[in-house]
Structure formats: structure tokens, C-alpha cells
Short mmCIF file of C-alpha atoms in Angstrom, two decimals:
data_model
loop_
_atom_site.label_atom_id
_atom_site.label_comp_id
_atom_site.label_asym_id
_atom_site.label_seq_id
_atom_site.Cartn_x
_atom_site.Cartn_y
_atom_site.Cartn_z
CA MET J 1 13.65 -7.05 5.68
CA LEU J 2 11.88 -4.86 3.01
CA ARG J 3 8.62 -6.62 3.58
CA LYS J 4 8.77 -5.85 7.30
CA LYS J 5 9.56 -2.17 6.67
CA LEU J 6 6.69 -1.95 4.18
CA ASP J 7 4.28 -3.64 6.62
CA ALA J 8 5.18 -1.07 9.29
CA LEU J 9 4.83 1.79 6.79
CA PHE J 10 1.42 0.39 5.58
CA TRP J 11 0.02 0.42 9.15
CA ARG J 12 1.50 3.83 9.94
CA PHE J 13 -0.15 5.15 6.72
CA ALA J 14 -3.39 3.70 7.80
CA GLU J 15 -3.16 5.49 11.09
CA GLU J 16 -1.68 8.81 10.11
CA ARG J 17 -2.60 9.51 6.42
CA PHE J 18 -5.55 7.35 5.29
CA GLU J 19 -8.96 8.91 4.94
CA TYR J 20 -11.69 6.44 4.40
CA GLY J 21 -14.04 7.59 1.64
CA GLY J 22 -16.75 4.92 2.10
CA VAL J 23 -16.90 3.89 -1.53
CA TRP J 24 -15.33 0.45 -1.12
CA PRO J 25 -14.83 -1.62 1.99
CA TYR J 26 -12.31 -0.10 4.40
CA ARG J 27 -9.52 -2.53 3.61
CA THR J 28 -10.09 -2.30 -0.08
CA GLU J 29 -9.72 1.42 -0.10
CA LEU J 30 -6.75 1.27 2.23
CA VAL J 31 -4.87 -1.09 -0.09
CA PHE J 32 -5.66 1.16 -3.08
CA ALA J 33 -4.66 4.31 -1.25
CA PHE J 34 -1.35 2.92 -0.05
CA ASP J 35 -0.47 1.71 -3.52
CA ASP J 36 -1.24 5.25 -4.78
CA TYR J 37 0.66 6.78 -1.95
CA ILE J 38 3.91 4.81 -2.76
CA GLY J 39 3.41 5.19 -6.47
CA ASN J 40 3.25 9.02 -6.29
CA LEU J 41 6.29 9.42 -3.92
CA SER J 42 9.38 10.64 -5.61
CA ASP J 43 12.55 8.52 -5.38
CA ASP J 44 14.02 10.98 -2.88
CA GLU J 45 10.90 10.77 -0.65
CA LEU J 46 11.01 6.97 -0.70
CA LYS J 47 14.66 6.91 0.31
CA LYS J 48 13.87 9.19 3.22
CA ILE J 49 10.97 7.10 4.34
CA LEU J 50 12.75 3.76 3.77
CA PRO J 51 16.48 4.37 4.06
CA GLY J 52 18.73 1.86 2.40
CA GLU J 53 16.08 0.54 0.12
CA LYS J 54 15.91 0.97 -3.64
CA PRO J 55 12.77 2.90 -4.70
CA SER J 56 12.19 0.57 -7.63
CA ALA J 57 12.24 -2.41 -5.33
CA VAL J 58 9.81 -0.70 -2.93
CA ARG J 59 7.33 0.11 -5.80
CA ARG J 60 7.66 -3.33 -7.30
CA MET J 61 6.97 -4.98 -3.92
CA VAL J 62 3.95 -2.78 -3.27
CA GLU J 63 2.57 -3.35 -6.70
CA THR J 64 3.04 -7.07 -6.41
CA GLY J 65 1.33 -7.05 -3.09
CA THR J 66 -1.52 -5.12 -4.26
CA GLU J 67 -2.01 -7.45 -7.30
CA LYS J 68 -1.98 -10.45 -4.94
CA TRP J 69 -4.42 -8.93 -2.61
CA LEU J 70 -6.82 -8.03 -5.51
CA THR J 71 -6.55 -11.51 -6.87
CA LYS J 72 -7.34 -13.03 -3.55
CA HIS J 73 -10.39 -10.79 -3.08
CA ALA J 74 -11.55 -10.42 -6.69
CA LYS J 75 -14.66 -12.51 -6.11
CA THR J 76 -15.75 -10.52 -3.07
CA MET J 77 -15.18 -7.33 -5.03
CA MET J 78 -17.35 -8.56 -7.87
CA ILE J 79 -20.25 -9.01 -5.50
CA LEU J 80 -19.93 -5.42 -4.37
#
């Protein structure tokens, strides 16, 4: 359930808040920006955005997802 909520939040973040800087490929910057966004929210803000979810679990899942994404795309990033 949390994964689906975070997926929806990720795409809403992409549409409403993300500003592409052009330094890295679009998706790379988006993943970094979302990780920063979640990491910088207070527990209270996270509870408002994702009611019923523990902020520590949200942050852990986002961090894990970011690490997996980076691992999967590390070779491509080395070329850049």
C-alpha cells in the first residue's frame, strides 16, 4: 500500500513541484529531487501528505528505492 501511495506522490511531485535543471538526464534529476523532497519534509508534513503512514517508513522506502535506481543506472551515469 505504501509503495502505491509513494508512486502516486512521486508522479504528482514530477508534475507539480519538480523543476528540471538540465545537469543530469531528466529522470536522474527527478529521482534525486524526490529523494531530497521527502528527506527534507518534517514528520508532520509527511503525515499530512501520506496519512496513516509512519514517516520513518516513508523515508526508508524512498531511500531504498533511490539506491536501487542508482544501482541499476550506475553504468549509464558513469558514461555521462
